[in-house]
């Protein structure tokens, strides 16, 4: 730990990972008030040196004792680490913001996207869950529509970046692309899912599997989008269907979202207006100038970008949207830091 000015004692668990690194960048860029910073990881990555605000920190192995004196702990080191250590952090007085799927559907754990359900953080019992990246950007866009026009159905297909699967997946795309261009044989080792039986090339391909299959034929990523959306939006009976697809780009998830609303006589301009007035949403939607967001245009930015708003041609209550956001920022690190900011604002730490 290193002393700094006034602020909070913050731990980042999984600091060397794809999301952990973005958490550090975001804490720095958003100037979160930090008194002492602890960078923690598994024993495998302990000893790594990382830079924060011009100072070098050595990553320590996360143990129960690492959380003595910590007020906020941002976890993103995988579900098993969270299951082992989140309670230890809470026991020592920390509020945990957990970016894994370990506790998201636990009814004692708020699942929060500040633009959508910030109030829910007040119900926390030590742990607040950060939703899945694909879910976060979708509910951010759905919220203003739900508020003004009601929602009766959501169908989403995703176009997801490889960085969501971690630094090793990013490296797999990079080296496989090179091998493909060099005419070498491709040797997929990781994607679609590290622990699953088969691996398929991601370079110049599209994989309709993100995370493991469930008994109902949906993947876990799809079920996360379905279940988390209902929980965050307080809409347990809202019909939601998802198809999640991995594509060969590094950053930002894109989503084609179909919604049906409750109200009659709503026009594209009304939906656009609701979106452009919403916090955290940027409307980039003008076919006459080919204006719409793309994974590359959204990368490195905190907002959720929406374009291609169209009315369904058959259902007057149906609308189609294109929603894009940096999966490691709003989808993970920035949403976690926003939750930490909300804890400060609401005097919960
Ligand atoms: O549930 O492989 O937070 O892109 C989101 C990214 C699970 C893995 C989560 C991926 C993760 C997923």
GROMACS .gro file of C-alpha atoms and ligand atoms in nm:
model
  361
    1UNK     CA    1   0.000   0.000   0.000
    2UNK     CA    2   0.114   0.352  -0.066
    3UNK     CA    3  -0.008   0.660   0.108
    4UNK     CA    4  -0.156   0.939  -0.096
    5UNK     CA    5  -0.384   1.232  -0.009
    6UNK     CA    6  -0.735   1.216   0.131
    7UNK     CA    7  -0.981   0.957   0.018
    8UNK     CA    8  -1.059   0.592   0.062
    9UNK     CA    9  -0.856   0.276   0.103
   10UNK     CA   10  -0.918   0.089  -0.220
   11UNK     CA   11  -0.821  -0.261  -0.328
   12UNK     CA   12  -0.828  -0.390  -0.685
   13UNK     CA   13  -0.840  -0.770  -0.696
   14UNK     CA   14  -0.730  -0.905  -1.032
   15UNK     CA   15  -0.524  -0.594  -1.101
   16UNK     CA   16  -0.316  -0.756  -1.376
   17UNK     CA   17  -0.617  -0.878  -1.577
   18UNK     CA   18  -0.783  -0.712  -1.877
   19UNK     CA   19  -1.053  -0.556  -1.659
   20UNK     CA   20  -0.820  -0.489  -1.362
   21UNK     CA   21  -0.591  -0.282  -1.581
   22UNK     CA   22  -0.890  -0.079  -1.702
   23UNK     CA   23  -1.004  -0.036  -1.341
   24UNK     CA   24  -0.670   0.128  -1.260
   25UNK     CA   25  -0.691   0.351  -1.568
   26UNK     CA   26  -1.047   0.447  -1.478
   27UNK     CA   27  -0.975   0.518  -1.110
   28UNK     CA   28  -0.696   0.744  -1.234
   29UNK     CA   29  -0.886   0.914  -1.518
   30UNK     CA   30  -1.202   0.974  -1.314
   31UNK     CA   31  -0.988   1.085  -1.021
   32UNK     CA   32  -1.159   0.859  -0.767
   33UNK     CA   33  -1.047   0.978  -0.419
   34UNK     CA   34  -0.789   0.722  -0.307
   35UNK     CA   35  -0.592   0.736   0.017
   36UNK     CA   36  -0.428   0.397  -0.013
   37UNK     CA   37  -0.434   0.159  -0.306
   38UNK     CA   38  -0.373  -0.217  -0.280
   39UNK     CA   39  -0.322  -0.409  -0.600
   40UNK     CA   40  -0.401  -0.776  -0.548
   41UNK     CA   41  -0.402  -1.087  -0.763
   42UNK     CA   42  -0.367  -1.463  -0.761
   43UNK     CA   43  -0.027  -1.599  -0.655
   44UNK     CA   44   0.049  -1.649  -1.026
   45UNK     CA   45   0.056  -1.275  -1.101
   46UNK     CA   46   0.185  -1.157  -0.762
   47UNK     CA   47   0.507  -0.958  -0.795
   48UNK     CA   48   0.398  -0.787  -1.119
   49UNK     CA   49   0.476  -0.415  -1.116
   50UNK     CA   50   0.200  -0.175  -1.221
   51UNK     CA   51   0.188   0.200  -1.256
   52UNK     CA   52  -0.078   0.421  -1.099
   53UNK     CA   53  -0.062   0.801  -1.112
   54UNK     CA   54   0.309   0.790  -1.183
   55UNK     CA   55   0.398   0.557  -0.897
   56UNK     CA   56   0.501   0.194  -0.923
   57UNK     CA   57   0.306  -0.062  -0.724
   58UNK     CA   58   0.392  -0.427  -0.671
   59UNK     CA   59   0.095  -0.659  -0.700
   60UNK     CA   60   0.046  -0.872  -0.386
   61UNK     CA   61  -0.119  -1.210  -0.358
   62UNK     CA   62  -0.476  -1.163  -0.235
   63UNK     CA   63  -0.535  -1.323   0.105
   64UNK     CA   64  -0.805  -1.262   0.368
   65UNK     CA   65  -0.562  -1.033   0.555
   66UNK     CA   66  -0.509  -0.818   0.245
   67UNK     CA   67  -0.845  -0.656   0.320
   68UNK     CA   68  -0.758  -0.517   0.666
   69UNK     CA   69  -0.842  -0.146   0.652
   70UNK     CA   70  -0.984  -0.160   0.299
   71UNK     CA   71  -1.306   0.039   0.244
   72UNK     CA   72  -1.382  -0.050  -0.118
   73UNK     CA   73  -1.264  -0.363  -0.295
   74UNK     CA   74  -1.314  -0.394  -0.671
   75UNK     CA   75  -1.302  -0.764  -0.763
   76UNK     CA   76  -1.237  -0.891  -1.115
   77UNK     CA   77  -1.023  -1.201  -1.077
   78UNK     CA   78  -1.281  -1.465  -1.170
   79UNK     CA   79  -1.575  -1.611  -0.985
   80UNK     CA   80  -1.377  -1.855  -0.773
   81UNK     CA   81  -1.160  -1.579  -0.625
   82UNK     CA   82  -1.472  -1.375  -0.549
   83UNK     CA   83  -1.641  -1.673  -0.385
   84UNK     CA   84  -1.333  -1.732  -0.170
   85UNK     CA   85  -1.243  -1.376  -0.073
   86UNK     CA   86  -1.541  -1.139  -0.106
   87UNK     CA   87  -1.682  -1.243   0.232
   88UNK     CA   88  -1.337  -1.206   0.390
   89UNK     CA   89  -1.322  -0.849   0.260
   90UNK     CA   90  -1.674  -0.774   0.386
   91UNK     CA   91  -1.591  -0.926   0.727
   92UNK     CA   92  -1.308  -0.674   0.755
   93UNK     CA   93  -1.537  -0.379   0.676
   94UNK     CA   94  -1.497  -0.338   0.302
   95UNK     CA   95  -1.776  -0.293   0.052
   96UNK     CA   96  -1.710  -0.527  -0.239
   97UNK     CA   97  -1.796  -0.433  -0.598
   98UNK     CA   98  -1.779  -0.769  -0.772
   99UNK     CA   99  -1.737  -0.789  -1.147
  100UNK     CA  100  -1.781  -1.168  -1.174
  101UNK     CA  101  -2.098  -1.371  -1.213
  102UNK     CA  102  -2.051  -1.520  -0.863
  103UNK     CA  103  -2.320  -1.320  -0.681
  104UNK     CA  104  -2.517  -1.140  -0.952
  105UNK     CA  105  -2.837  -1.341  -0.915
  106UNK     CA  106  -2.811  -1.368  -0.533
  107UNK     CA  107  -3.122  -1.196  -0.399
  108UNK     CA  108  -2.922  -1.039  -0.115
  109UNK     CA  109  -2.685  -0.875  -0.361
  110UNK     CA  110  -2.785  -0.564  -0.558
  111UNK     CA  111  -2.696  -0.582  -0.928
  112UNK     CA  112  -2.636  -0.226  -1.035
  113UNK     CA  113  -2.600  -0.006  -1.341
  114UNK     CA  114  -2.604   0.343  -1.187
  115UNK     CA  115  -2.801   0.504  -1.473
  116UNK     CA  116  -3.068   0.238  -1.430
  117UNK     CA  117  -3.099   0.137  -1.064
  118UNK     CA  118  -2.851   0.333  -0.851
  119UNK     CA  119  -3.099   0.328  -0.560
  120UNK     CA  120  -3.049  -0.047  -0.524
  121UNK     CA  121  -2.699   0.004  -0.380
  122UNK     CA  122  -2.866   0.114  -0.056
  123UNK     CA  123  -2.985  -0.244  -0.001
  124UNK     CA  124  -2.635  -0.386  -0.003
  125UNK     CA  125  -2.510  -0.633   0.257
  126UNK     CA  126  -2.143  -0.582   0.180
  127UNK     CA  127  -2.141  -0.697  -0.181
  128UNK     CA  128  -2.269  -0.514  -0.490
  129UNK     CA  129  -2.250  -0.702  -0.818
  130UNK     CA  130  -2.141  -0.545  -1.144
  131UNK     CA  131  -2.348  -0.695  -1.426
  132UNK     CA  132  -2.223  -0.874  -1.733
  133UNK     CA  133  -2.077  -0.640  -1.996
  134UNK     CA  134  -2.335  -0.714  -2.266
  135UNK     CA  135  -2.616  -0.665  -2.016
  136UNK     CA  136  -2.489  -0.330  -1.891
  137UNK     CA  137  -2.487  -0.152  -2.224
  138UNK     CA  138  -2.824  -0.296  -2.322
  139UNK     CA  139  -3.009  -0.200  -2.002
  140UNK     CA  140  -2.854   0.149  -2.015
  141UNK     CA  141  -3.024   0.192  -2.354
  142UNK     CA  142  -3.348   0.019  -2.251
  143UNK     CA  143  -3.402   0.222  -1.935
  144UNK     CA  144  -3.509   0.555  -2.093
  145UNK     CA  145  -3.737   0.365  -2.330
  146UNK     CA  146  -3.891   0.165  -2.044
  147UNK     CA  147  -3.943   0.480  -1.837
  148UNK     CA  148  -4.126   0.675  -2.105
  149UNK     CA  149  -4.295   0.414  -2.317
  150UNK     CA  150  -4.301   0.087  -2.120
  151UNK     CA  151  -4.135  -0.234  -2.241
  152UNK     CA  152  -4.307  -0.559  -2.325
  153UNK     CA  153  -4.042  -0.758  -2.512
  154UNK     CA  154  -3.667  -0.756  -2.579
  155UNK     CA  155  -3.476  -0.967  -2.832
  156UNK     CA  156  -3.102  -0.911  -2.864
  157UNK     CA  157  -2.823  -1.049  -3.080
  158UNK     CA  158  -2.471  -0.953  -2.980
  159UNK     CA  159  -2.148  -0.899  -3.170
  160UNK     CA  160  -1.888  -0.932  -2.894
  161UNK     CA  161  -1.519  -0.846  -2.877
  162UNK     CA  162  -1.259  -1.100  -2.770
  163UNK     CA  163  -1.121  -0.888  -2.484
  164UNK     CA  164  -1.421  -0.990  -2.273
  165UNK     CA  165  -1.262  -1.333  -2.249
  166UNK     CA  166  -0.940  -1.181  -2.111
  167UNK     CA  167  -0.588  -1.099  -2.222
  168UNK     CA  168  -0.516  -1.454  -2.338
  169UNK     CA  169  -0.811  -1.441  -2.581
  170UNK     CA  170  -0.690  -1.107  -2.714
  171UNK     CA  171  -0.352  -1.267  -2.774
  172UNK     CA  172  -0.517  -1.566  -2.944
  173UNK     CA  173  -0.695  -1.336  -3.192
  174UNK     CA  174  -0.375  -1.144  -3.260
  175UNK     CA  175  -0.153  -1.446  -3.323
  176UNK     CA  176  -0.419  -1.642  -3.509
  177UNK     CA  177  -0.483  -1.349  -3.745
  178UNK     CA  178  -0.111  -1.337  -3.813
  179UNK     CA  179  -0.101  -1.715  -3.874
  180UNK     CA  180  -0.401  -1.692  -4.108
  181UNK     CA  181  -0.236  -1.416  -4.312
  182UNK     CA  182   0.090  -1.611  -4.319
  183UNK     CA  183  -0.096  -1.914  -4.452
  184UNK     CA  184  -0.010  -2.117  -4.142
  185UNK     CA  185  -0.234  -2.382  -3.991
  186UNK     CA  186  -0.459  -2.237  -3.717
  187UNK     CA  187  -0.432  -2.391  -3.372
  188UNK     CA  188  -0.720  -2.262  -3.159
  189UNK     CA  189  -0.653  -2.329  -2.791
  190UNK     CA  190  -0.887  -2.104  -2.598
  191UNK     CA  191  -1.201  -1.972  -2.766
  192UNK     CA  192  -1.493  -2.005  -2.753
  193UNK     CA  193  -1.446  -2.109  -2.388
  194UNK     CA  194  -1.115  -2.198  -2.224
  195UNK     CA  195  -1.251  -2.489  -2.023
  196UNK     CA  196  -1.483  -2.640  -2.286
  197UNK     CA  197  -1.409  -2.953  -2.494
  198UNK     CA  198  -1.364  -2.797  -2.839
  199UNK     CA  199  -1.187  -2.486  -2.961
  200UNK     CA  200  -1.258  -2.309  -3.289
  201UNK     CA  201  -1.072  -2.039  -3.480
  202UNK     CA  202  -1.178  -1.683  -3.401
  203UNK     CA  203  -0.973  -1.512  -3.675
  204UNK     CA  204  -1.196  -1.430  -3.974
  205UNK     CA  205  -1.478  -1.624  -3.810
  206UNK     CA  206  -1.790  -1.582  -3.591
  207UNK     CA  207  -1.856  -1.809  -3.292
  208UNK     CA  208  -2.213  -1.846  -3.165
  209UNK     CA  209  -2.096  -1.953  -2.820
  210UNK     CA  210  -1.989  -1.727  -2.534
  211UNK     CA  211  -1.946  -1.909  -2.204
  212UNK     CA  212  -2.069  -2.266  -2.149
  213UNK     CA  213  -2.396  -2.420  -2.267
  214UNK     CA  214  -2.685  -2.458  -2.023
  215UNK     CA  215  -2.934  -2.746  -2.027
  216UNK     CA  216  -3.193  -2.530  -2.206
  217UNK     CA  217  -2.970  -2.483  -2.514
  218UNK     CA  218  -2.879  -2.123  -2.432
  219UNK     CA  219  -2.524  -2.032  -2.337
  220UNK     CA  220  -2.445  -1.894  -1.992
  221UNK     CA  221  -2.368  -1.552  -2.148
  222UNK     CA  222  -2.717  -1.552  -2.302
  223UNK     CA  223  -2.877  -1.654  -1.973
  224UNK     CA  224  -2.679  -1.382  -1.791
  225UNK     CA  225  -2.823  -1.122  -2.032
  226UNK     CA  226  -3.174  -1.260  -1.985
  227UNK     CA  227  -3.175  -1.298  -1.606
  228UNK     CA  228  -2.968  -0.992  -1.522
  229UNK     CA  229  -3.180  -0.764  -1.741
  230UNK     CA  230  -3.497  -0.866  -1.554
  231UNK     CA  231  -3.328  -0.813  -1.217
  232UNK     CA  232  -3.168  -0.474  -1.293
  233UNK     CA  233  -3.483  -0.336  -1.455
  234UNK     CA  234  -3.710  -0.474  -1.183
  235UNK     CA  235  -3.907  -0.645  -1.457
  236UNK     CA  236  -3.922  -1.013  -1.358
  237UNK     CA  237  -4.186  -1.097  -1.618
  238UNK     CA  238  -4.033  -0.904  -1.911
  239UNK     CA  239  -3.977  -1.145  -2.201
  240UNK     CA  240  -3.607  -1.132  -2.298
  241UNK     CA  241  -3.426  -1.351  -2.551
  242UNK     CA  242  -3.058  -1.335  -2.641
  243UNK     CA  243  -2.813  -1.479  -2.892
  244UNK     CA  244  -2.450  -1.402  -2.809
  245UNK     CA  245  -2.184  -1.418  -3.079
  246UNK     CA  246  -1.807  -1.363  -3.062
  247UNK     CA  247  -1.644  -1.176  -3.351
  248UNK     CA  248  -1.279  -1.115  -3.435
  249UNK     CA  249  -1.223  -0.765  -3.300
  250UNK     CA  250  -1.055  -0.661  -2.978
  251UNK     CA  251  -1.274  -0.403  -2.807
  252UNK     CA  252  -1.642  -0.305  -2.767
  253UNK     CA  253  -1.953  -0.513  -2.789
  254UNK     CA  254  -2.221  -0.425  -3.043
  255UNK     CA  255  -2.582  -0.536  -3.011
  256UNK     CA  256  -2.881  -0.546  -3.238
  257UNK     CA  257  -3.173  -0.496  -3.000
  258UNK     CA  258  -3.541  -0.537  -3.087
  259UNK     CA  259  -3.789  -0.396  -2.836
  260UNK     CA  260  -4.163  -0.380  -2.813
  261UNK     CA  261  -4.308  -0.094  -2.613
  262UNK     CA  262  -4.644  -0.052  -2.439
  263UNK     CA  263  -4.757   0.283  -2.577
  264UNK     CA  264  -4.919   0.350  -2.914
  265UNK     CA  265  -4.822   0.614  -3.168
  266UNK     CA  266  -4.458   0.641  -3.065
  267UNK     CA  267  -4.224   0.749  -3.343
  268UNK     CA  268  -3.853   0.698  -3.406
  269UNK     CA  269  -3.790   1.061  -3.310
  270UNK     CA  270  -3.953   1.000  -2.969
  271UNK     CA  271  -3.724   0.703  -2.898
  272UNK     CA  272  -3.424   0.903  -3.019
  273UNK     CA  273  -3.521   1.192  -2.793
  274UNK     CA  274  -3.557   0.965  -2.489
  275UNK     CA  275  -3.215   0.814  -2.560
  276UNK     CA  276  -3.035   1.142  -2.620
  277UNK     CA  277  -3.171   1.288  -2.295
  278UNK     CA  278  -3.049   0.990  -2.091
  279UNK     CA  279  -2.733   0.997  -1.879
  280UNK     CA  280  -2.448   0.795  -2.019
  281UNK     CA  281  -2.607   0.750  -2.362
  282UNK     CA  282  -2.484   0.916  -2.679
  283UNK     CA  283  -2.714   0.904  -2.981
  284UNK     CA  284  -2.518   0.870  -3.306
  285UNK     CA  285  -2.795   0.818  -3.555
  286UNK     CA  286  -2.820   0.982  -3.895
  287UNK     CA  287  -2.847   0.764  -4.205
  288UNK     CA  288  -2.811   1.070  -4.430
  289UNK     CA  289  -2.453   1.112  -4.309
  290UNK     CA  290  -2.392   0.739  -4.238
  291UNK     CA  291  -2.369   0.823  -3.869
  292UNK     CA  292  -2.381   0.523  -3.635
  293UNK     CA  293  -2.146   0.384  -3.371
  294UNK     CA  294  -1.905   0.096  -3.436
  295UNK     CA  295  -1.683  -0.107  -3.204
  296UNK     CA  296  -1.380   0.100  -3.310
  297UNK     CA  297  -1.556   0.435  -3.264
  298UNK     CA  298  -1.673   0.340  -2.914
  299UNK     CA  299  -1.343   0.191  -2.792
  300UNK     CA  300  -1.178   0.385  -2.512
  301UNK     CA  301  -1.494   0.584  -2.431
  302UNK     CA  302  -1.714   0.558  -2.123
  303UNK     CA  303  -2.055   0.609  -2.283
  304UNK     CA  304  -2.305   0.376  -2.445
  305UNK     CA  305  -2.360   0.471  -2.809
  306UNK     CA  306  -2.689   0.410  -2.990
  307UNK     CA  307  -2.772   0.436  -3.358
  308UNK     CA  308  -2.988   0.282  -3.632
  309UNK     CA  309  -3.313   0.348  -3.447
  310UNK     CA  310  -3.589   0.215  -3.673
  311UNK     CA  311  -3.954   0.130  -3.641
  312UNK     CA  312  -4.043  -0.230  -3.711
  313UNK     CA  313  -4.220  -0.260  -4.045
  314UNK     CA  314  -4.490  -0.494  -3.917
  315UNK     CA  315  -4.538  -0.417  -3.549
  316UNK     CA  316  -4.613  -0.048  -3.476
  317UNK     CA  317  -4.489  -0.100  -3.117
  318UNK     CA  318  -4.164  -0.261  -3.231
  319UNK     CA  319  -3.831  -0.077  -3.264
  320UNK     CA  320  -3.480  -0.183  -3.363
  321UNK     CA  321  -3.163  -0.030  -3.218
  322UNK     CA  322  -2.787  -0.073  -3.254
  323UNK     CA  323  -2.609  -0.038  -2.920
  324UNK     CA  324  -2.230  -0.020  -2.888
  325UNK     CA  325  -2.002   0.031  -2.589
  326UNK     CA  326  -1.647  -0.043  -2.473
  327UNK     CA  327  -1.692  -0.378  -2.297
  328UNK     CA  328  -1.400  -0.319  -2.061
  329UNK     CA  329  -1.509   0.034  -1.964
  330UNK     CA  330  -1.888   0.079  -1.927
  331UNK     CA  331  -1.915  -0.299  -1.950
  332UNK     CA  332  -1.681  -0.355  -1.657
  333UNK     CA  333  -1.427  -0.111  -1.510
  334UNK     CA  334  -1.618   0.215  -1.549
  335UNK     CA  335  -1.946   0.069  -1.423
  336UNK     CA  336  -1.761  -0.067  -1.116
  337UNK     CA  337  -1.596   0.268  -1.048
  338UNK     CA  338  -1.935   0.440  -1.097
  339UNK     CA  339  -2.077   0.208  -0.829
  340UNK     CA  340  -1.789   0.310  -0.601
  341UNK     CA  341  -1.865   0.677  -0.676
  342UNK     CA  342  -2.231   0.611  -0.593
  343UNK     CA  343  -2.124   0.456  -0.260
  344UNK     CA  344  -1.937   0.777  -0.181
  345UNK     CA  345  -2.224   1.000  -0.297
  346UNK     CA  346  -2.476   0.806  -0.089
  347UNK     CA  347  -2.242   0.805   0.215
  348UNK     CA  348  -2.232   0.425   0.214
  349UNK     CA  349  -1.855   0.414   0.267
  350LIG     O1  350  -1.994  -1.258  -1.703
  350LIG     O2  351  -1.610  -1.418  -2.245
  350LIG     O3  352  -1.877  -1.085  -1.659
  350LIG     O4  353  -1.657  -1.217  -2.310
  350LIG     C1  354  -1.830  -1.125  -1.946
  350LIG     C2  355  -1.738  -1.147  -2.061
  350LIG     C3  356  -1.796  -1.360  -1.873
  350LIG     C4  357  -1.707  -1.381  -1.994
  350LIG     C5  358  -1.897  -1.186  -1.725
  350LIG     C6  359  -1.664  -1.309  -2.228
  350LIG     C7  360  -1.798  -1.217  -1.833
  350LIG     C8  361  -1.747  -1.287  -2.106
   0.00000   0.00000   0.00000
